[in-house]
PDB file of C-alpha atoms in Angstrom:
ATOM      1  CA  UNK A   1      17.274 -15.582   4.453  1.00 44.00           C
ATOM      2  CA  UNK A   2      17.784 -11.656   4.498  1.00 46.00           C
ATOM      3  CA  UNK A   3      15.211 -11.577   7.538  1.00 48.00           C
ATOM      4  CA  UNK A   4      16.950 -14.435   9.661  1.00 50.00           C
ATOM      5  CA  UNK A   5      19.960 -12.315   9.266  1.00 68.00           C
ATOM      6  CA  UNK A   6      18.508  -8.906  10.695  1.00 84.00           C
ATOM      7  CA  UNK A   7      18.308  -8.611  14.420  1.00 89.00           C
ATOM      8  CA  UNK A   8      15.583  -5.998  15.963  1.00 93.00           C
ATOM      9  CA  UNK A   9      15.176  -4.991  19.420  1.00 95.00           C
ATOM     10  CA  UNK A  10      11.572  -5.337  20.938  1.00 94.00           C
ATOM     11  CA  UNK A  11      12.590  -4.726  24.769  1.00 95.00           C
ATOM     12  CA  UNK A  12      15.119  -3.244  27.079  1.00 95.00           C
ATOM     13  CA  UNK A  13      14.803  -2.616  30.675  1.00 96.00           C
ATOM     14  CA  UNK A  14      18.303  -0.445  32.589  1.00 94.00           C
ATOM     15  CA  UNK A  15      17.911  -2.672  35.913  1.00 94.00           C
ATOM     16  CA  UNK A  16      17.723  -6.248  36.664  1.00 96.00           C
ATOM     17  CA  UNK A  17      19.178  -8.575  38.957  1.00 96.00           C
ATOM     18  CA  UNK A  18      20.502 -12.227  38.862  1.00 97.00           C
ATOM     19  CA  UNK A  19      20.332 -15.109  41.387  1.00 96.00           C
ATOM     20  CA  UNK A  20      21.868 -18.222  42.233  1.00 94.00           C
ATOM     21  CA  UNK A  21      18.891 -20.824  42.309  1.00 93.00           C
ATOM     22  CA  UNK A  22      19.550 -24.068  44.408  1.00 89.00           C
ATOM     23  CA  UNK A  23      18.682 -27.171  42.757  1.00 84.00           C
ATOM     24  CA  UNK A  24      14.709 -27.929  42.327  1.00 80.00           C
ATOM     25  CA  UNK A  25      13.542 -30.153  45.355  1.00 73.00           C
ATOM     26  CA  UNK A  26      10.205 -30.820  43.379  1.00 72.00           C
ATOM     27  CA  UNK A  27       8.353 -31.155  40.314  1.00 78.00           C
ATOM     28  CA  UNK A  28       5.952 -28.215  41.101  1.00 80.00           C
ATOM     29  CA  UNK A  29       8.065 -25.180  40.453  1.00 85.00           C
ATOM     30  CA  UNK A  30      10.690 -22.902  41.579  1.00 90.00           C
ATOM     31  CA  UNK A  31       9.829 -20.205  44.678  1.00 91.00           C
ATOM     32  CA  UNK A  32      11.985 -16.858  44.606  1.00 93.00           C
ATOM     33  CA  UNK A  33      11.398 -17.268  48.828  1.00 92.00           C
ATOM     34  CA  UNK A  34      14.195 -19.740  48.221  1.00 90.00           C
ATOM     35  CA  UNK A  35      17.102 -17.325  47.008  1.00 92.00           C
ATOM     36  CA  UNK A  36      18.732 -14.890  48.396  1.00 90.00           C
ATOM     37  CA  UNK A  37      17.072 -11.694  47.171  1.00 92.00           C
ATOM     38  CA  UNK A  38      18.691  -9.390  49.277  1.00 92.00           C
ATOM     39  CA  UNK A  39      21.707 -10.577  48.064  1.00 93.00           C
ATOM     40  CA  UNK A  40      22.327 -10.262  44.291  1.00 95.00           C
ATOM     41  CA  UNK A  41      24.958 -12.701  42.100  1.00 95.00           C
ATOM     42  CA  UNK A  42      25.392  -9.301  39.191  1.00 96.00           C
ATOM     43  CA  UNK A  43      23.138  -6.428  38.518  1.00 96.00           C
ATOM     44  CA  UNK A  44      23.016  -4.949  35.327  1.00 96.00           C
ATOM     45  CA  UNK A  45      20.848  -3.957  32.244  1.00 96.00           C
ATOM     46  CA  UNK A  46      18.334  -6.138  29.909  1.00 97.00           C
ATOM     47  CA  UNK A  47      17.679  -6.454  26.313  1.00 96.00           C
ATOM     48  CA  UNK A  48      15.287  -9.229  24.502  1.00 96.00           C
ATOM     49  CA  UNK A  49      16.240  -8.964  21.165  1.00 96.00           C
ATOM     50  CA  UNK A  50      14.722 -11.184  18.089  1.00 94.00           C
ATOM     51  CA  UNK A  51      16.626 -13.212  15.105  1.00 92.00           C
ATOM     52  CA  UNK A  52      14.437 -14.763  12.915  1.00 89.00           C
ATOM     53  CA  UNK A  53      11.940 -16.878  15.350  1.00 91.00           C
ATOM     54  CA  UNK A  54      14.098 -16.827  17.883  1.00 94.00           C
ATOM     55  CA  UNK A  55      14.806 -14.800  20.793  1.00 95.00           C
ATOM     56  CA  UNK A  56      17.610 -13.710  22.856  1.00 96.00           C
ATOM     57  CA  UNK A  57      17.384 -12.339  26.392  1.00 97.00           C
ATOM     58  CA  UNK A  58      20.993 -10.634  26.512  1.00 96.00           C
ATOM     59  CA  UNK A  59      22.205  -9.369  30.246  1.00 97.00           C
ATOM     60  CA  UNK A  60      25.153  -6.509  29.591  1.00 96.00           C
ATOM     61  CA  UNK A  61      26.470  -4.092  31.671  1.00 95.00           C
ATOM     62  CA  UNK A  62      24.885  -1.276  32.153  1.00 91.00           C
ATOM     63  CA  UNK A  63      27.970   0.825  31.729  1.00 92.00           C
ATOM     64  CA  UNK A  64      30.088  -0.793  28.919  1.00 93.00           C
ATOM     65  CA  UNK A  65      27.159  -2.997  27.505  1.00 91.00           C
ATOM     66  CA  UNK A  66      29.697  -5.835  27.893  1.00 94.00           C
ATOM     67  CA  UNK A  67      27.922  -8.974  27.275  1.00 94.00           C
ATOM     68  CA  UNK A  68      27.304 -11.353  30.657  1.00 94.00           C
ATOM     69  CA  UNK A  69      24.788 -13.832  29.809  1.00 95.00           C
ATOM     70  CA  UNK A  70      22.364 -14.854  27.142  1.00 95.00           C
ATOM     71  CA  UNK A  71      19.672 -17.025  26.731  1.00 96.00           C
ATOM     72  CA  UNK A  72      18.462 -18.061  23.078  1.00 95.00           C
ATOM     73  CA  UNK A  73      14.480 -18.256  23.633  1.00 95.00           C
ATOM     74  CA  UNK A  74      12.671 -20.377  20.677  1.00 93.00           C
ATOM     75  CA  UNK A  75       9.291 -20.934  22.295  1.00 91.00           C
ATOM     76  CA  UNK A  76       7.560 -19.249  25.232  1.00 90.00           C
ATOM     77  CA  UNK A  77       6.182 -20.626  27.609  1.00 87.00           C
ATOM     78  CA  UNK A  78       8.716 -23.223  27.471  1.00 88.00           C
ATOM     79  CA  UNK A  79      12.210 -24.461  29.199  1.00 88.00           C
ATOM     80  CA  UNK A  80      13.661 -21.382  28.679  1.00 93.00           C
ATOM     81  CA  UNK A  81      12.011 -19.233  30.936  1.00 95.00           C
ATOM     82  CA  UNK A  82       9.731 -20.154  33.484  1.00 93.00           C
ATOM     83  CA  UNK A  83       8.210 -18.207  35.950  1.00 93.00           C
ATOM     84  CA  UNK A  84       8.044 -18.863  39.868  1.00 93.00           C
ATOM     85  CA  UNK A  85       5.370 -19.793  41.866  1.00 91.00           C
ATOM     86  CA  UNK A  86       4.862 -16.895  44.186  1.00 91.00           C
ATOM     87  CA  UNK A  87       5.862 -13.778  42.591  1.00 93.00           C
ATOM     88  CA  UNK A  88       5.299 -12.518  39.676  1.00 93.00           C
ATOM     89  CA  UNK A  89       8.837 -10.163  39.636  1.00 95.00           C
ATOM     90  CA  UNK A  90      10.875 -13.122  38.762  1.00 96.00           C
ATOM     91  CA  UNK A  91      11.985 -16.035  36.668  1.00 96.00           C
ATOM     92  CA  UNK A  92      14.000 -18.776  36.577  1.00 95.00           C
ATOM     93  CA  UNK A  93      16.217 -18.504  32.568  1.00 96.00           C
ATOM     94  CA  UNK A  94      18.521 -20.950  30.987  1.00 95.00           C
ATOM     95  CA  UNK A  95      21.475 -19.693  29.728  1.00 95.00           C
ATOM     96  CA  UNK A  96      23.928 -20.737  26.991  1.00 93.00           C
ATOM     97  CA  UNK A  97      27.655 -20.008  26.785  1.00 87.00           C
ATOM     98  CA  UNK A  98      27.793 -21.315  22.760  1.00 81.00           C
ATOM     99  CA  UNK A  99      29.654 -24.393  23.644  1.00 86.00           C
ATOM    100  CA  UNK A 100      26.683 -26.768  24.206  1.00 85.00           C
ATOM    101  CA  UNK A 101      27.247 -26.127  28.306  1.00 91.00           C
ATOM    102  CA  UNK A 102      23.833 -24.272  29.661  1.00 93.00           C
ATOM    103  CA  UNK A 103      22.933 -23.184  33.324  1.00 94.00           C
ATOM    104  CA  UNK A 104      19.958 -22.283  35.290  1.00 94.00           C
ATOM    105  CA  UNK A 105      19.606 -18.707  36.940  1.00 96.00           C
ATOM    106  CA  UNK A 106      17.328 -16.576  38.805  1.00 96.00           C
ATOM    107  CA  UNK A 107      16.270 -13.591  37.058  1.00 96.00           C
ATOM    108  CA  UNK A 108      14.274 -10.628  39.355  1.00 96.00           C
ATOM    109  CA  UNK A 109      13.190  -6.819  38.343  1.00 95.00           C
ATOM    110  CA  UNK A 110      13.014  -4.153  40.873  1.00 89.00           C
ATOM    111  CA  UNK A 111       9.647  -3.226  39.356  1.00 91.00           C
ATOM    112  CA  UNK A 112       6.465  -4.883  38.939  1.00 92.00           C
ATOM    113  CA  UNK A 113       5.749  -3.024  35.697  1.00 94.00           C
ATOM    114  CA  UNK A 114       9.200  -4.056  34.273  1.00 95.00           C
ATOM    115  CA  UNK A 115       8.182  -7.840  35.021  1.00 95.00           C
ATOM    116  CA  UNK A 116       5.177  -6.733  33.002  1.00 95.00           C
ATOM    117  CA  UNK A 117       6.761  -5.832  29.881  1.00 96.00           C
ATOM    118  CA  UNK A 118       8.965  -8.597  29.865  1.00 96.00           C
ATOM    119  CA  UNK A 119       6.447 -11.179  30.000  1.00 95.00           C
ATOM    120  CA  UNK A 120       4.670  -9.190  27.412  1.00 95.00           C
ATOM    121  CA  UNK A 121       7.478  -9.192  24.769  1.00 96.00           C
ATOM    122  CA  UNK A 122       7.969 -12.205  24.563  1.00 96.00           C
ATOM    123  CA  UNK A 123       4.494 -13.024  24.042  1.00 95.00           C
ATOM    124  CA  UNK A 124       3.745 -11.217  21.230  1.00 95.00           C
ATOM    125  CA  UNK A 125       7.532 -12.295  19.340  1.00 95.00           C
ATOM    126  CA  UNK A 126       5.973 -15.618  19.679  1.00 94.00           C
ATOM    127  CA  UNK A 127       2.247 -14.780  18.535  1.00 94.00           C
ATOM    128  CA  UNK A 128       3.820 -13.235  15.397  1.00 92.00           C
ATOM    129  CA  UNK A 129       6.036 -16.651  14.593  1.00 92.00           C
ATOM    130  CA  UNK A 130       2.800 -18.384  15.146  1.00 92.00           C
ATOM    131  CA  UNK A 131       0.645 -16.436  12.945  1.00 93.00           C
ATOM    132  CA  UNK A 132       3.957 -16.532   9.962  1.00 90.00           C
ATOM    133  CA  UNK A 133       4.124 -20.387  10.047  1.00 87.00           C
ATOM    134  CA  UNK A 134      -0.213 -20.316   9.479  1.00 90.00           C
ATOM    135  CA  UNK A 135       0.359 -18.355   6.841  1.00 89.00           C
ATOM    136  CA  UNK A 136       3.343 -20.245   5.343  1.00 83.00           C
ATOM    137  CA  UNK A 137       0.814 -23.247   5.785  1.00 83.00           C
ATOM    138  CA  UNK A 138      -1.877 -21.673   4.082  1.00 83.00           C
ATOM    139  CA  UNK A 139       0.033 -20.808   0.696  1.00 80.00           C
ATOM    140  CA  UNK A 140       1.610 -24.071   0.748  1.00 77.00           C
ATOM    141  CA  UNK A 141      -2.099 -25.434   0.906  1.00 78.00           C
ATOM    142  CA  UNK A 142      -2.803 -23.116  -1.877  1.00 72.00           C
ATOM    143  CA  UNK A 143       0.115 -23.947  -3.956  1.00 73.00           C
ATOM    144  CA  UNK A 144      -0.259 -27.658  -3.658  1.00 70.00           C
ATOM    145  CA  UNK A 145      -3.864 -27.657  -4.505  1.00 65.00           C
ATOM    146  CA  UNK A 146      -4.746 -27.370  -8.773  1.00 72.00           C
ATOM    147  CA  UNK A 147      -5.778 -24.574 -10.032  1.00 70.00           C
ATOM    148  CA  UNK A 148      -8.903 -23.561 -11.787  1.00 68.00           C
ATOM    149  CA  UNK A 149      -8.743 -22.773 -15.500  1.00 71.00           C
ATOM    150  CA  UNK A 150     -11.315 -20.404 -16.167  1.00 73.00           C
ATOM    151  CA  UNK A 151     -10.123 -19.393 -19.385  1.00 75.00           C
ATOM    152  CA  UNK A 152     -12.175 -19.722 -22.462  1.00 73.00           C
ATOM    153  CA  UNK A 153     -11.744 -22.682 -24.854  1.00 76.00           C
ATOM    154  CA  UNK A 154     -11.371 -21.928 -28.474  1.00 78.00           C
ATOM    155  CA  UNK A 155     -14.796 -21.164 -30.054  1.00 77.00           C
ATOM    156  CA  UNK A 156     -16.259 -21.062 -26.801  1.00 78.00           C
ATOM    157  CA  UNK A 157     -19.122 -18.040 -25.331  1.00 81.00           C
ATOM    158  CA  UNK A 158     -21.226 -17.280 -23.277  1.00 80.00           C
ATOM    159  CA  UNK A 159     -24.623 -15.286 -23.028  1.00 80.00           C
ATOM    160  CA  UNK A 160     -25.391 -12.247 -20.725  1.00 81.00           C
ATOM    161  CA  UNK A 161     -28.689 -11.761 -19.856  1.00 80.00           C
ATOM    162  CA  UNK A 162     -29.418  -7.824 -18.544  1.00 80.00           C
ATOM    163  CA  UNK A 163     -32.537  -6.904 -17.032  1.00 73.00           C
ATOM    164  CA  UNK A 164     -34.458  -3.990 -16.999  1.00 73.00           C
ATOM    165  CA  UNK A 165     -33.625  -2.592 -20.502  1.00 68.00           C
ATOM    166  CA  UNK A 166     -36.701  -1.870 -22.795  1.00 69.00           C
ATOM    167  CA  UNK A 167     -36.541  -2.472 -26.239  1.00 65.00           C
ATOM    168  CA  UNK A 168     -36.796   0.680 -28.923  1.00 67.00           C
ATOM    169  CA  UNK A 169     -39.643  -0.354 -31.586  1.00 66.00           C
ATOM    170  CA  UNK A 170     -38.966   0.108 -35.169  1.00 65.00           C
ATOM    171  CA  UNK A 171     -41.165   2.897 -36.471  1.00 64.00           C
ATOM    172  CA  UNK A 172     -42.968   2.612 -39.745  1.00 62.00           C
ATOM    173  CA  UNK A 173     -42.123   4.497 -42.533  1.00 60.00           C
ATOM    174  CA  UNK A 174     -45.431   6.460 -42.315  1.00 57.00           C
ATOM    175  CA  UNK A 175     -44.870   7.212 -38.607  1.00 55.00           C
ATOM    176  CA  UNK A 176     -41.931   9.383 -38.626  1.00 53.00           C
ATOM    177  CA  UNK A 177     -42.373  12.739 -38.127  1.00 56.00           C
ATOM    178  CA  UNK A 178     -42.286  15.443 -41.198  1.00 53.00           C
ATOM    179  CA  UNK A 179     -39.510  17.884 -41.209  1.00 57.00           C
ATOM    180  CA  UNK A 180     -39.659  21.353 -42.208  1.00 53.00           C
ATOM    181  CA  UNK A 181     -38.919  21.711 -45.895  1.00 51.00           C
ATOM    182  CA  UNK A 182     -36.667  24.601 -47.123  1.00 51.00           C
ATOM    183  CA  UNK A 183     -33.289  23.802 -44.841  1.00 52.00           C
ATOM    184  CA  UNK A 184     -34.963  23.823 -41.244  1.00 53.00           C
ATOM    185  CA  UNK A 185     -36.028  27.812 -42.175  1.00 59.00           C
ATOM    186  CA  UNK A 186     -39.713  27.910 -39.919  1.00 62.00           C
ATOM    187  CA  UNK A 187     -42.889  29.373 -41.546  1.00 63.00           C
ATOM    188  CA  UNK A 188     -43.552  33.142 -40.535  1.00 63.00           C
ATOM    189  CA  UNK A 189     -45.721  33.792 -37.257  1.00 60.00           C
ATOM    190  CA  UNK A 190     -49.168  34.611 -37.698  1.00 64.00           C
ATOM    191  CA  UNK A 191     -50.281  38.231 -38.862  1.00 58.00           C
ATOM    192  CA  UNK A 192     -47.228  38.473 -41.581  1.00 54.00           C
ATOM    193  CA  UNK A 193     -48.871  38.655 -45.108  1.00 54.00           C
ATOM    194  CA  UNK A 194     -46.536  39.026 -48.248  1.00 52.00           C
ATOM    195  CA  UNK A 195     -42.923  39.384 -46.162  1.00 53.00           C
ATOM    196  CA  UNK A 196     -44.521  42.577 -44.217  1.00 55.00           C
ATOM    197  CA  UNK A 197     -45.521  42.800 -40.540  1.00 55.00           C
ATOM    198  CA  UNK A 198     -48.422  44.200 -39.504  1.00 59.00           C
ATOM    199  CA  UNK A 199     -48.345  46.821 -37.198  1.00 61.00           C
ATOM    200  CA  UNK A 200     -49.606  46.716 -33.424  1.00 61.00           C
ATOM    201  CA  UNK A 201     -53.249  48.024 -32.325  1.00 64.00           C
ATOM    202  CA  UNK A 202     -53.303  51.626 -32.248  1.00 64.00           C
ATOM    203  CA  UNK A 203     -50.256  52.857 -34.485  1.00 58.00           C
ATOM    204  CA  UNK A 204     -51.323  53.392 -38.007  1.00 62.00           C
ATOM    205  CA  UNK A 205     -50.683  52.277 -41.135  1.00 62.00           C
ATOM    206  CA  UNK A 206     -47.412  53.551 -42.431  1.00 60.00           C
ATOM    207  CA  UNK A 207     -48.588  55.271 -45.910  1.00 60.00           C
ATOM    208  CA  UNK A 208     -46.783  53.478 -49.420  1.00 57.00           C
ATOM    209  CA  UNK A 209     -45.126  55.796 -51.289  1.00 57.00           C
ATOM    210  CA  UNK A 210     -46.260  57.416 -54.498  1.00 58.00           C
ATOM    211  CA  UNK A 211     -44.986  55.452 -57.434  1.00 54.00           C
ATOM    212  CA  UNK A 212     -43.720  57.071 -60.551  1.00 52.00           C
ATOM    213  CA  UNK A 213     -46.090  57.051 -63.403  1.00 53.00           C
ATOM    214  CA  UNK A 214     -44.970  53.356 -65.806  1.00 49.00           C
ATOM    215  CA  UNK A 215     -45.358  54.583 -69.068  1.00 50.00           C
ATOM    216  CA  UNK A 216     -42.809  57.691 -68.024  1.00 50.00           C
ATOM    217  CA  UNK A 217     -40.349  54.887 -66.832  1.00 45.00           C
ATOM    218  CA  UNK A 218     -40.499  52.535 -69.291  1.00 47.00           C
ATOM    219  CA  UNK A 219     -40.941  55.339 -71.993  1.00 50.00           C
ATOM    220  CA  UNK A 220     -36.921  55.488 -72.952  1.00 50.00           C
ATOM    221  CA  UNK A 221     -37.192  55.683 -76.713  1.00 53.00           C
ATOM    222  CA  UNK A 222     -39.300  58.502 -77.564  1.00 52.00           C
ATOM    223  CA  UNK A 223     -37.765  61.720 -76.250  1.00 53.00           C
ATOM    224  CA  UNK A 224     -40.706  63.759 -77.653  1.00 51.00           C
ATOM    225  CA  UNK A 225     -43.466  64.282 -75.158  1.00 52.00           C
ATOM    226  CA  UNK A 226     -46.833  62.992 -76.128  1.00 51.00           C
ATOM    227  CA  UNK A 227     -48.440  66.435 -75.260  1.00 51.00           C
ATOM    228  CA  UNK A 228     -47.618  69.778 -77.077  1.00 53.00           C
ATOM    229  CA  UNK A 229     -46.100  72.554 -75.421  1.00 52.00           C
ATOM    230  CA  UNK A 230     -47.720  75.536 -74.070  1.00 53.00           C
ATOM    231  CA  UNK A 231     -47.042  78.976 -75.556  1.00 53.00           C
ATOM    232  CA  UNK A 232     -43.820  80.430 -74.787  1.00 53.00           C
ATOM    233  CA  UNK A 233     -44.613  83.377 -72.467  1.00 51.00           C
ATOM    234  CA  UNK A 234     -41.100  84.558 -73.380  1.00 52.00           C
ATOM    235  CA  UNK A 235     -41.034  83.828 -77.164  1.00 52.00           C
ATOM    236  CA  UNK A 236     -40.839  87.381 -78.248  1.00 52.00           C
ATOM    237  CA  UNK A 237     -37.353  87.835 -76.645  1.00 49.00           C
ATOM    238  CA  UNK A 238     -36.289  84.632 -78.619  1.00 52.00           C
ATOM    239  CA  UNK A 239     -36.353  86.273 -82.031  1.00 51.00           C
ATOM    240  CA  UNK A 240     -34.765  89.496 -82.714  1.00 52.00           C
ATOM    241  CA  UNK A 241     -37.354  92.722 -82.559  1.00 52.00           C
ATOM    242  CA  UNK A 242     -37.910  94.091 -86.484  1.00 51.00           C
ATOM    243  CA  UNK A 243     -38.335  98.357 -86.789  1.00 48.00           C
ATOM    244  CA  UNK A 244     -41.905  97.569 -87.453  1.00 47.00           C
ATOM    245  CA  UNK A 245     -42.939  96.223 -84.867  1.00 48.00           C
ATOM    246  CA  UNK A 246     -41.550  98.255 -81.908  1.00 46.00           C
ATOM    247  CA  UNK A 247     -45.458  99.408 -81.384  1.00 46.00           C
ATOM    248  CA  UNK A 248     -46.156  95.829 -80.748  1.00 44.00           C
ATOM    249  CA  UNK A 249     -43.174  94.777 -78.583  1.00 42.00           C
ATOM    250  CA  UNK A 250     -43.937  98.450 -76.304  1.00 44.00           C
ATOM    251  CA  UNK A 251     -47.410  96.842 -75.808  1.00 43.00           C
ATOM    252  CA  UNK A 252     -46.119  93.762 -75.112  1.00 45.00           C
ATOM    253  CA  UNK A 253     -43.937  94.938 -72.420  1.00 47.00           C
ATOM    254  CA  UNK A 254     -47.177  96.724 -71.127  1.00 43.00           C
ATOM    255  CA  UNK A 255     -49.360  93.913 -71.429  1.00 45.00           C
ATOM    256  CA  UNK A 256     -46.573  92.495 -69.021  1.00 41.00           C
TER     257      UNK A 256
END
């Protein structure tokens, strides 16, 4: 699998030391009192790196990187690293060449806090392979078990009841309400008689004008008037004057 394959770091500290452990005399543990701390087998740099669900605590030089020692860790706390009795700075690791041959060494950091994180990492690498194989469990459970159909059959339905919906009640014909006749046009307000508005208080009456006499507009056939003349006051110019009457047109012109 791609994720067995990829290798990820999860700790590196620049400064640990290794020890040559004596045999165990007992069942109850290893005691760092027991080596000789002041003297060191190698002294280099440490890496815990992790392959899948398993680990590796690699010891390489701190200069090159130049591989000393490793030890493949698949399950912590286990036989693969143990810690001693009375310190908490070191450990007792199992190492593995590849060849099937393995060895027991001492493992010490300079400081506490370094022992710290150590003990740390692995912990959580190996609360995370815990937690993957639950949940590997869990959808093989799943898988295994039948599943549900909850798909309709054919000609099958169902009924959904929703509350809190009133009903609208069919109105009677003679209930509706009566629209406006004439295209939704509203009747005039009140005080409008014949089309016209009436004016406010206080401003009078605007004054109709005079019509023109009907029987002179309807009148289109006759061009005579109905009434007859009046005397021409200038008829006497009209006709031309005779020589015996010059005595009357002289008085005329004084009458004038």
């Amino acid at each position: 699998m791609a994720e067995e394959t990829y290798e990820s770091v999860i700790c590196v500290k620049p400064e640990v030391h290794v020890y040559r452990i004596p045999p165990r005399a007992t069942n109850r543990g290893y005691r760092a009192a027991d080596w000789k701390l002041e003297e060191p087998a190698w002294s280099g740099r440490l890496r815990i790196t992790a392959k899948g669900k398993v680990a590796f605590i690699k010891l390489e030089d701190k200069t090159s990187g130049e591989l000393f020692a490793q030890a493949p860790v698949e399950q912590y706390p286990g036989s693969s690293v143990e810690a001693v009795t009375d310190s908490s700075r070191y450990f007792v690791v199992r190492i593995e060449d590849g060849n099937g041959r393995h060895a027991f060494i001492g493992l010490g950091f300079a400081d506490r806090g370094d022992s710290f994180d150590f003990n740390v990492a692995l912990q959580d690498h190996f609360k995370w392979v815990r937690q993957e194989s639950e949940l590997a469990k869990q959808e093989a459970t799943q898988s295994a078990a039948p599943k549900l159909d909850l798909g309709f059959k054919e000609g099958q339905t169902i009924k959904i009841n929703i509350g809190n919906i009133k009903k609208k009640e069919p109105q009677s014909p003679g209930s509706a309400k009566s629209r406006p006749v004439g295209g939704g046009l509203l009747p005039p307000p009140p005080g409008v008689k014949g089309g016209t508005f009436l004016p406010p208080p206080g401003v009078p009456k605007p004054v109709a004008p005079a019509q023109a006499p009907t029987a002179a507009l309807l009148d289109f056939g006759d061009e005579t008037p109905s009434t007859k003349p009046t005397a021409d006051l200038w008829g006497d110019f009209t006709t031309a004057p005779s020589s015996s009457s010059k005595d009357t047109v002289h008085s005329g012109w004084v009458q004038f």
